[in-house]
PDB file of C-alpha atoms and ligand atoms in Angstrom:
ATOM      1  CA  MET A   1     139.123  91.756  73.098  1.00 55.00           C
ATOM      2  CA  LYS A   2     139.825  95.108  74.726  1.00 57.00           C
ATOM      3  CA  CYS A   3     140.620  96.499  71.281  1.00 62.00           C
ATOM      4  CA  CYS A   4     137.253  95.170  70.045  1.00 66.00           C
ATOM      5  CA  ASN A   5     135.476  96.904  72.902  1.00 64.00           C
ATOM      6  CA  THR A   6     137.222 100.206  72.265  1.00 64.00           C
ATOM      7  CA  ALA A   7     136.377 100.021  68.551  1.00 69.00           C
ATOM      8  CA  ARG A   8     132.752  99.214  69.363  1.00 65.00           C
ATOM      9  CA  LYS A   9     132.515 102.186  71.750  1.00 62.00           C
ATOM     10  CA  LEU A  10     134.113 104.490  69.205  1.00 63.00           C
ATOM     11  CA  VAL A  11     131.660 103.411  66.502  1.00 66.00           C
ATOM     12  CA  GLN A  12     128.809 103.849  68.978  1.00 62.00           C
ATOM     13  CA  ALA A  13     130.032 107.360  69.851  1.00 61.00           C
ATOM     14  CA  LEU A  14     130.298 108.286  66.187  1.00 65.00           C
ATOM     15  CA  LEU A  15     126.901 106.879  65.263  1.00 66.00           C
ATOM     16  CA  PHE A  16     125.015 107.979  68.370  1.00 65.00           C
ATOM     17  CA  PRO A  17     126.865 110.972  69.796  1.00 72.00           C
ATOM     18  CA  GLU A  18     125.357 112.613  72.862  1.00 82.00           C
ATOM     19  CA  ALA A  19     125.733 116.178  73.961  1.00 89.00           C
ATOM     20  CA  CYS A  20     127.058 116.905  77.445  1.00 92.00           C
ATOM     21  CA  VAL A  21     124.164 117.842  79.755  1.00 93.00           C
ATOM     22  CA  LEU A  22     126.116 120.837  81.026  1.00 95.00           C
ATOM     23  CA  CYS A  23     128.170 122.338  78.176  1.00 94.00           C
ATOM     24  CA  ASP A  24     126.317 120.881  75.182  1.00 91.00           C
ATOM     25  CA  GLN A  25     129.531 119.703  73.502  1.00 89.00           C
ATOM     26  CA  TRP A  26     129.578 116.238  71.927  1.00 85.00           C
ATOM     27  CA  VAL A  27     130.804 113.625  74.383  1.00 84.00           C
ATOM     28  CA  VAL A  28     133.141 111.055  72.850  1.00 74.00           C
ATOM     29  CA  ASN A  29     133.781 109.035  76.010  1.00 69.00           C
ATOM     30  CA  THR A  30     130.790 106.702  76.070  1.00 67.00           C
ATOM     31  CA  GLU A  31     131.553 105.562  79.631  1.00 70.00           C
ATOM     32  CA  LEU A  32     130.752 108.995  81.033  1.00 69.00           C
ATOM     33  CA  SER A  33     128.270 110.118  78.435  1.00 75.00           C
ATOM     34  CA  PRO A  34     126.289 112.345  78.585  1.00 88.00           C
ATOM     35  CA  LEU A  35     128.669 114.309  80.823  1.00 92.00           C
ATOM     36  CA  CYS A  36     132.069 115.335  79.494  1.00 91.00           C
ATOM     37  CA  TYR A  37     135.291 114.998  81.489  1.00 90.00           C
ATOM     38  CA  ARG A  38     135.799 118.732  81.680  1.00 92.00           C
ATOM     39  CA  CYS A  39     132.371 119.321  83.231  1.00 95.00           C
ATOM     40  CA  LEU A  40     132.692 116.299  85.528  1.00 94.00           C
ATOM     41  CA  ASN A  41     136.001 117.609  86.825  1.00 94.00           C
ATOM     42  CA  SER A  42     134.606 121.084  87.330  1.00 96.00           C
ATOM     43  CA  LEU A  43     131.900 119.953  89.785  1.00 97.00           C
ATOM     44  CA  ASP A  44     132.531 121.201  93.320  1.00 94.00           C
ATOM     45  CA  PRO A  45     132.711 118.857  96.307  1.00 96.00           C
ATOM     46  CA  VAL A  46     131.511 119.924  99.774  1.00 94.00           C
ATOM     47  CA  SER A  47     134.252 121.909 101.409  1.00 89.00           C
ATOM     48  CA  PRO A  48     134.954 122.045 105.151  1.00 86.00           C
ATOM     49  CA  PRO A  49     134.077 123.019 107.787  1.00 87.00           C
ATOM     50  CA  ILE A  50     131.158 120.575 107.959  1.00 90.00           C
ATOM     51  CA  CYS A  51     129.274 119.069 110.885  1.00 91.00           C
ATOM     52  CA  GLU A  52     131.185 115.959 111.946  1.00 92.00           C
ATOM     53  CA  ILE A  53     127.917 114.014 112.331  1.00 93.00           C
ATOM     54  CA  CYS A  54     125.491 115.046 109.568  1.00 93.00           C
ATOM     55  CA  GLY A  55     127.932 116.656 107.125  1.00 93.00           C
ATOM     56  CA  ILE A  56     126.028 119.927 106.744  1.00 91.00           C
ATOM     57  CA  PRO A  57     128.276 122.969 106.143  1.00 89.00           C
ATOM     58  CA  VAL A  58     128.744 124.906 109.368  1.00 86.00           C
ATOM     59  CA  PRO A  59     129.903 128.528 109.694  1.00 78.00           C
ATOM     60  CA  GLY A  60     133.622 129.083 109.307  1.00 67.00           C
ATOM     61  CA  ASP A  61     133.964 130.231 112.888  1.00 60.00           C
ATOM     62  CA  VAL A  62     132.952 126.794 114.217  1.00 54.00           C
ATOM     63  CA  LEU A  63     136.426 125.474 114.723  1.00 58.00           C
ATOM     64  CA  GLY A  64     137.990 122.628 116.617  1.00 65.00           C
ATOM     65  CA  ARG A  65     138.458 118.977 115.808  1.00 69.00           C
ATOM     66  CA  PHE A  66     134.796 118.097 116.114  1.00 77.00           C
ATOM     67  CA  PRO A  67     132.575 120.839 114.627  1.00 85.00           C
ATOM     68  CA  MET A  68     128.867 120.120 115.043  1.00 88.00           C
ATOM     69  CA  CYS A  69     125.654 121.786 113.924  1.00 88.00           C
ATOM     70  CA  SER A  70     123.113 122.723 116.592  1.00 87.00           C
ATOM     71  CA  SER A  71     120.784 119.847 115.684  1.00 88.00           C
ATOM     72  CA  CYS A  72     123.501 117.206 116.067  1.00 91.00           C
ATOM     73  CA  ARG A  73     124.744 118.840 119.238  1.00 90.00           C
ATOM     74  CA  ALA A  74     121.223 118.360 120.589  1.00 91.00           C
ATOM     75  CA  GLY A  75     121.557 114.638 119.791  1.00 91.00           C
ATOM     76  CA  ASP A  76     118.898 114.589 117.069  1.00 88.00           C
ATOM     77  CA  ALA A  77     120.713 112.310 114.598  1.00 93.00           C
ATOM     78  CA  GLU A  78     119.549 108.690 114.547  1.00 95.00           C
ATOM     79  CA  PHE A  79     122.523 107.707 112.367  1.00 97.00           C
ATOM     80  CA  ASP A  80     126.197 107.864 113.310  1.00 97.00           C
ATOM     81  CA  GLN A  81     127.620 109.833 110.402  1.00 96.00           C
ATOM     82  CA  ALA A  82     126.380 111.224 107.068  1.00 96.00           C
ATOM     83  CA  ARG A  83     128.445 112.421 104.156  1.00 97.00           C
ATOM     84  CA  ALA A  84     127.560 113.847 100.744  1.00 97.00           C
ATOM     85  CA  TRP A  85     129.895 114.385  97.827  1.00 98.00           C
ATOM     86  CA  GLY A  86     128.619 117.872  97.008  1.00 97.00           C
ATOM     87  CA  LEU A  87     125.913 120.412  97.631  1.00 96.00           C
ATOM     88  CA  TYR A  88     122.614 120.253  95.774  1.00 95.00           C
ATOM     89  CA  GLU A  89     123.090 123.436  93.825  1.00 94.00           C
ATOM     90  CA  GLY A  90     124.562 124.727  90.561  1.00 95.00           C
ATOM     91  CA  ASP A  91     125.895 122.198  88.047  1.00 97.00           C
ATOM     92  CA  LEU A  92     125.701 119.187  90.356  1.00 97.00           C
ATOM     93  CA  ARG A  93     122.012 119.901  90.871  1.00 96.00           C
ATOM     94  CA  ARG A  94     121.515 120.092  87.094  1.00 96.00           C
ATOM     95  CA  VAL A  95     123.253 116.742  86.534  1.00 96.00           C
ATOM     96  CA  ILE A  96     121.240 115.012  89.276  1.00 96.00           C
ATOM     97  CA  ARG A  97     117.984 116.412  87.933  1.00 95.00           C
ATOM     98  CA  GLU A  98     118.817 115.149  84.419  1.00 94.00           C
ATOM     99  CA  PHE A  99     119.531 111.713  85.894  1.00 94.00           C
ATOM    100  CA  LYS A 100     116.574 111.509  88.226  1.00 91.00           C
ATOM    101  CA  PHE A 101     113.764 113.389  86.568  1.00 89.00           C
ATOM    102  CA  ARG A 102     114.661 113.110  82.887  1.00 88.00           C
ATOM    103  CA  SER A 103     115.768 109.467  83.046  1.00 83.00           C
ATOM    104  CA  ARG A 104     119.280 110.084  81.690  1.00 89.00           C
ATOM    105  CA  ARG A 105     120.283 106.744  83.170  1.00 91.00           C
ATOM    106  CA  ARG A 106     123.825 106.701  81.904  1.00 90.00           C
ATOM    107  CA  LEU A 107     124.651 109.586  84.219  1.00 94.00           C
ATOM    108  CA  ALA A 108     124.657 106.882  86.914  1.00 95.00           C
ATOM    109  CA  VAL A 109     128.273 106.049  86.016  1.00 94.00           C
ATOM    110  CA  PRO A 110     129.835 109.459  86.751  1.00 94.00           C
ATOM    111  CA  LEU A 111     127.513 109.982  89.751  1.00 96.00           C
ATOM    112  CA  ALA A 112     128.455 106.587  91.202  1.00 96.00           C
ATOM    113  CA  GLY A 113     132.093 107.604  90.688  1.00 96.00           C
ATOM    114  CA  LEU A 114     131.478 110.601  92.973  1.00 97.00           C
ATOM    115  CA  LEU A 115     129.810 108.315  95.526  1.00 97.00           C
ATOM    116  CA  GLY A 116     132.836 106.022  95.367  1.00 97.00           C
ATOM    117  CA  GLN A 117     135.155 108.948  96.200  1.00 96.00           C
ATOM    118  CA  CYS A 118     132.998 109.997  99.143  1.00 96.00           C
ATOM    119  CA  PHE A 119     132.687 106.389 100.348  1.00 97.00           C
ATOM    120  CA  GLN A 120     136.442 106.430 101.020  1.00 94.00           C
ATOM    121  CA  SER A 121     136.016 109.198 103.589  1.00 91.00           C
ATOM    122  CA  PHE A 122     134.327 106.877 106.117  1.00 94.00           C
ATOM    123  CA  GLU A 123     136.680 105.400 108.638  1.00 91.00           C
ATOM    124  CA  HIS A 124     134.448 102.334 108.870  1.00 88.00           C
ATOM    125  CA  THR A 125     134.027  99.301 106.670  1.00 93.00           C
ATOM    126  CA  PHE A 126     130.419  98.365 105.932  1.00 97.00           C
ATOM    127  CA  GLU A 127     128.692  95.011 105.784  1.00 97.00           C
ATOM    128  CA  TYR A 128     125.714  96.215 103.767  1.00 97.00           C
ATOM    129  CA  ILE A 129     124.684  99.055 101.491  1.00 98.00           C
ATOM    130  CA  LEU A 130     121.007  99.884 101.985  1.00 98.00           C
ATOM    131  CA  PRO A 131     119.598 101.937  99.093  1.00 98.00           C
ATOM    132  CA  VAL A 132     116.666 104.104 100.250  1.00 96.00           C
ATOM    133  CA  PRO A 133     113.733 102.135  98.807  1.00 95.00           C
ATOM    134  CA  SER A 134     111.340 103.843  96.428  1.00 89.00           C
ATOM    135  CA  HIS A 135     107.667 102.901  96.241  1.00 85.00           C
ATOM    136  CA  ARG A 136     106.815 100.662  93.272  1.00 86.00           C
ATOM    137  CA  ASP A 137     104.375 103.265  91.876  1.00 86.00           C
ATOM    138  CA  ARG A 138     107.137 105.882  91.874  1.00 85.00           C
ATOM    139  CA  ILE A 139     109.525 103.466  90.132  1.00 87.00           C
ATOM    140  CA  ARG A 140     106.878 102.718  87.524  1.00 87.00           C
ATOM    141  CA  SER A 141     106.199 106.368  86.768  1.00 86.00           C
ATOM    142  CA  ARG A 142     109.903 107.292  86.657  1.00 86.00           C
ATOM    143  CA  GLY A 143     110.820 104.203  84.647  1.00 87.00           C
ATOM    144  CA  PHE A 144     113.678 103.147  86.904  1.00 90.00           C
ATOM    145  CA  ASP A 145     114.856 103.091  90.494  1.00 93.00           C
ATOM    146  CA  GLN A 146     117.647 105.648  90.409  1.00 94.00           C
ATOM    147  CA  ILE A 147     118.993 104.984  93.904  1.00 96.00           C
ATOM    148  CA  ARG A 148     119.192 101.258  93.294  1.00 96.00           C
ATOM    149  CA  VAL A 149     121.074 101.834  90.037  1.00 96.00           C
ATOM    150  CA  LEU A 150     123.642 103.919  91.949  1.00 97.00           C
ATOM    151  CA  ALA A 151     123.763 101.336  94.758  1.00 98.00           C
ATOM    152  CA  LYS A 152     124.554  98.513  92.322  1.00 98.00           C
ATOM    153  CA  LEU A 153     127.485 100.417  90.842  1.00 97.00           C
ATOM    154  CA  LEU A 154     128.828 101.389  94.269  1.00 98.00           C
ATOM    155  CA  SER A 155     128.341  97.844  95.575  1.00 98.00           C
ATOM    156  CA  ARG A 156     130.401  96.481  92.706  1.00 97.00           C
ATOM    157  CA  GLU A 157     133.173  99.020  93.164  1.00 95.00           C
ATOM    158  CA  ALA A 158     133.333  98.812  96.969  1.00 96.00           C
ATOM    159  CA  GLY A 159     132.728  95.067  97.227  1.00 96.00           C
ATOM    160  CA  VAL A 160     129.894  95.571  99.747  1.00 97.00           C
ATOM    161  CA  PRO A 161     126.612  93.690  99.176  1.00 97.00           C
ATOM    162  CA  ILE A 162     123.220  95.381  98.910  1.00 97.00           C
ATOM    163  CA  PHE A 163     120.714  94.848 101.731  1.00 96.00           C
ATOM    164  CA  ASP A 164     117.281  94.108 100.297  1.00 92.00           C
ATOM    165  CA  GLY A 165     115.316  93.671 103.505  1.00 93.00           C
ATOM    166  CA  LEU A 166     113.709  97.109 103.720  1.00 95.00           C
ATOM    167  CA  SER A 167     110.685  98.058 101.678  1.00 92.00           C
ATOM    168  CA  ARG A 168     108.640 101.188 101.234  1.00 91.00           C
ATOM    169  CA  ILE A 169     105.077 100.408 102.152  1.00 88.00           C
ATOM    170  CA  LYS A 170     103.674 103.940 101.808  1.00 82.00           C
ATOM    171  CA  ASN A 171     103.854 105.997  98.645  1.00 79.00           C
ATOM    172  CA  THR A 172     104.732 109.253 100.362  1.00 73.00           C
ATOM    173  CA  LYS A 173     104.468 112.693  98.782  1.00 69.00           C
ATOM    174  CA  PRO A 174     107.765 113.935  97.302  1.00 70.00           C
ATOM    175  CA  GLN A 175     109.755 115.503 100.167  1.00 67.00           C
ATOM    176  CA  PHE A 176     110.780 118.404  97.942  1.00 64.00           C
ATOM    177  CA  GLY A 177     107.322 119.904  97.884  1.00 65.00           C
ATOM    178  CA  LEU A 178     106.901 119.929 101.659  1.00 71.00           C
ATOM    179  CA  PRO A 179     107.792 122.408 104.375  1.00 70.00           C
ATOM    180  CA  SER A 180     110.617 121.184 106.567  1.00 67.00           C
ATOM    181  CA  ARG A 181     108.462 120.353 109.617  1.00 69.00           C
ATOM    182  CA  GLU A 182     106.086 118.176 107.572  1.00 77.00           C
ATOM    183  CA  ARG A 183     108.776 115.972 106.094  1.00 75.00           C
ATOM    184  CA  SER A 184     109.255 113.782 109.180  1.00 77.00           C
ATOM    185  CA  ARG A 185     105.503 113.267 109.396  1.00 79.00           C
ATOM    186  CA  ASN A 186     105.358 112.402 105.698  1.00 81.00           C
ATOM    187  CA  VAL A 187     107.817 109.488 105.976  1.00 84.00           C
ATOM    188  CA  LYS A 188     106.665 108.199 109.369  1.00 85.00           C
ATOM    189  CA  GLY A 189     105.730 104.524 109.038  1.00 85.00           C
ATOM    190  CA  ALA A 190     106.740 104.468 105.354  1.00 87.00           C
ATOM    191  CA  PHE A 191     109.302 101.669 105.719  1.00 93.00           C
ATOM    192  CA  GLN A 192     109.090  98.052 106.765  1.00 93.00           C
ATOM    193  CA  LEU A 193     112.066  95.967 107.821  1.00 94.00           C
ATOM    194  CA  LYS A 194     111.633  92.375 106.695  1.00 91.00           C
ATOM    195  CA  GLU A 195     114.896  90.801 107.774  1.00 86.00           C
ATOM    196  CA  PRO A 196     116.035  92.423 111.042  1.00 90.00           C
ATOM    197  CA  GLY A 197     118.359  89.511 111.858  1.00 91.00           C
ATOM    198  CA  LEU A 198     120.643  90.448 108.977  1.00 92.00           C
ATOM    199  CA  VAL A 199     121.122  93.974 110.320  1.00 93.00           C
ATOM    200  CA  GLU A 200     121.719  93.136 113.970  1.00 94.00           C
ATOM    201  CA  ASN A 201     125.178  94.193 115.114  1.00 95.00           C
ATOM    202  CA  ARG A 202     126.187  95.105 111.533  1.00 97.00           C
ATOM    203  CA  LYS A 203     127.598  98.260 110.031  1.00 98.00           C
ATOM    204  CA  ILE A 204     125.089  99.589 107.523  1.00 97.00           C
ATOM    205  CA  LEU A 205     125.495 102.293 104.906  1.00 98.00           C
ATOM    206  CA  ILE A 206     122.224 103.961 103.875  1.00 98.00           C
ATOM    207  CA  LEU A 207     122.488 105.299 100.334  1.00 98.00           C
ATOM    208  CA  ASP A 208     120.396 108.157  98.927  1.00 97.00           C
ATOM    209  CA  ASP A 209     120.730 110.397  95.896  1.00 96.00           C
ATOM    210  CA  ILE A 210     119.886 113.726  97.566  1.00 94.00           C
ATOM    211  CA  ILE A 211     119.486 114.572 101.230  1.00 93.00           C
ATOM    212  CA  THR A 212     117.449 117.648 102.011  1.00 86.00           C
ATOM    213  CA  THR A 213     116.334 117.806 105.632  1.00 85.00           C
ATOM    214  CA  GLY A 214     117.469 114.240 106.267  1.00 89.00           C
ATOM    215  CA  ALA A 215     113.952 113.204 107.371  1.00 90.00           C
ATOM    216  CA  THR A 216     113.970 110.046 105.213  1.00 93.00           C
ATOM    217  CA  VAL A 217     117.325 108.733 106.424  1.00 95.00           C
ATOM    218  CA  GLN A 218     116.374 109.668 109.988  1.00 94.00           C
ATOM    219  CA  GLU A 219     113.224 107.547 109.695  1.00 95.00           C
ATOM    220  CA  ILE A 220     115.117 104.586 108.201  1.00 96.00           C
ATOM    221  CA  SER A 221     117.817 104.825 110.870  1.00 97.00           C
ATOM    222  CA  SER A 222     115.151 104.915 113.542  1.00 95.00           C
ATOM    223  CA  VAL A 223     113.466 101.783 112.105  1.00 96.00           C
ATOM    224  CA  LEU A 224     116.821  99.964 111.992  1.00 96.00           C
ATOM    225  CA  ARG A 225     117.670 100.975 115.567  1.00 95.00           C
ATOM    226  CA  SER A 226     114.313 100.056 117.038  1.00 93.00           C
ATOM    227  CA  LYS A 227     113.828  96.762 115.157  1.00 92.00           C
ATOM    228  CA  ALA A 228     117.296  95.384 114.627  1.00 92.00           C
ATOM    229  CA  GLY A 229     120.114  97.046 116.593  1.00 91.00           C
ATOM    230  CA  PRO A 230     122.816  97.728 113.992  1.00 94.00           C
ATOM    231  CA  ARG A 231     126.347  98.460 115.269  1.00 96.00           C
ATOM    232  CA  TRP A 232     126.942 101.595 113.196  1.00 98.00           C
ATOM    233  CA  ILE A 233     124.867 103.518 110.645  1.00 98.00           C
ATOM    234  CA  GLY A 234     126.498 105.619 107.937  1.00 98.00           C
ATOM    235  CA  VAL A 235     124.633 107.683 105.353  1.00 98.00           C
ATOM    236  CA  LEU A 236     125.995 108.515 101.928  1.00 98.00           C
ATOM    237  CA  SER A 237     124.470 110.678  99.196  1.00 98.00           C
ATOM    238  CA  VAL A 238     125.589 112.306  95.990  1.00 98.00           C
ATOM    239  CA  ALA A 239     124.408 115.705  97.200  1.00 97.00           C
ATOM    240  CA  ARG A 240     122.875 117.389 100.175  1.00 94.00           C
ATOM    241  CA  ALA A 241     121.115 120.658 100.782  1.00 89.00           C
ATOM    242  CA  ALA A 242     123.308 123.394 102.166  1.00 81.00           C
ATOM    243  CA  HIS A 243     120.516 124.200 104.647  1.00 75.00           C
ATOM    244  CA  ARG A 244     117.826 122.180 106.330  1.00 58.00           C
ATOM    245  CA  TYR A 245     115.071 124.193 104.713  1.00 45.00           C
ATOM    246  CA  PRO A 246     113.192 123.770 101.398  1.00 38.00           C
ATOM    247  CA  LEU A 247     115.296 124.306  98.281  1.00 34.00           C
TER     248      LEU A 247
HETATM  249 ZN1   ZN B 301     130.544 119.256  79.330  1.00 81.86          ZN
HETATM  250 ZN1   ZN B 302     124.924 118.056 112.128  1.00 81.86          ZN
END
């Protein structure tokens, strides 16, 4: 059976080869396609020192066991800890943009693999994965819900169910186009929690593809805290901005 599968994939790769989105070489491994192993392995993860709470890179002279950015030191974070696999720049940015904006859906597999690696860095076990919900109009225009696709793959690998009780009731403007200070206002009141009982006293992992200022996950965390009282909130994303300001 396994042999059959391998033969089928080989035939598929020969008949419908895809070029790697980064180096343009033909990709033979259909599991990872359209990103070749060499390019996947050359992507750079976030390197320390990072803020212990929000995961943003902090200057090298911030030492000690618990480095924190100024915002987290001021107690601004509504979540307990956020981690991203890499920074939203260079090749990782190109891969995410191909996945998200050009509907190269099969890039979900390698990107979910990166999420799976980063997932291991939490010292907590989670009871639910909560993919940041997209508005139905956005899903329709993009053709798929990219965060949910990633969440399904991570859920399967980590054995943690998806929480479906949060919906997006406002089709907000894309956060990317907005100045930093307007982003919190843009997502205010955008989410509705339908099943607070399921979240109460649970450890929840909010999943996003890219975190820029963190305004969206801050708003979701705030909704969870005020309506349901979760025990611990983690945030995981494929990439995050190196700064809190527009990219
Ligand atoms: Zn490549
Ligand atoms: Zn921080």
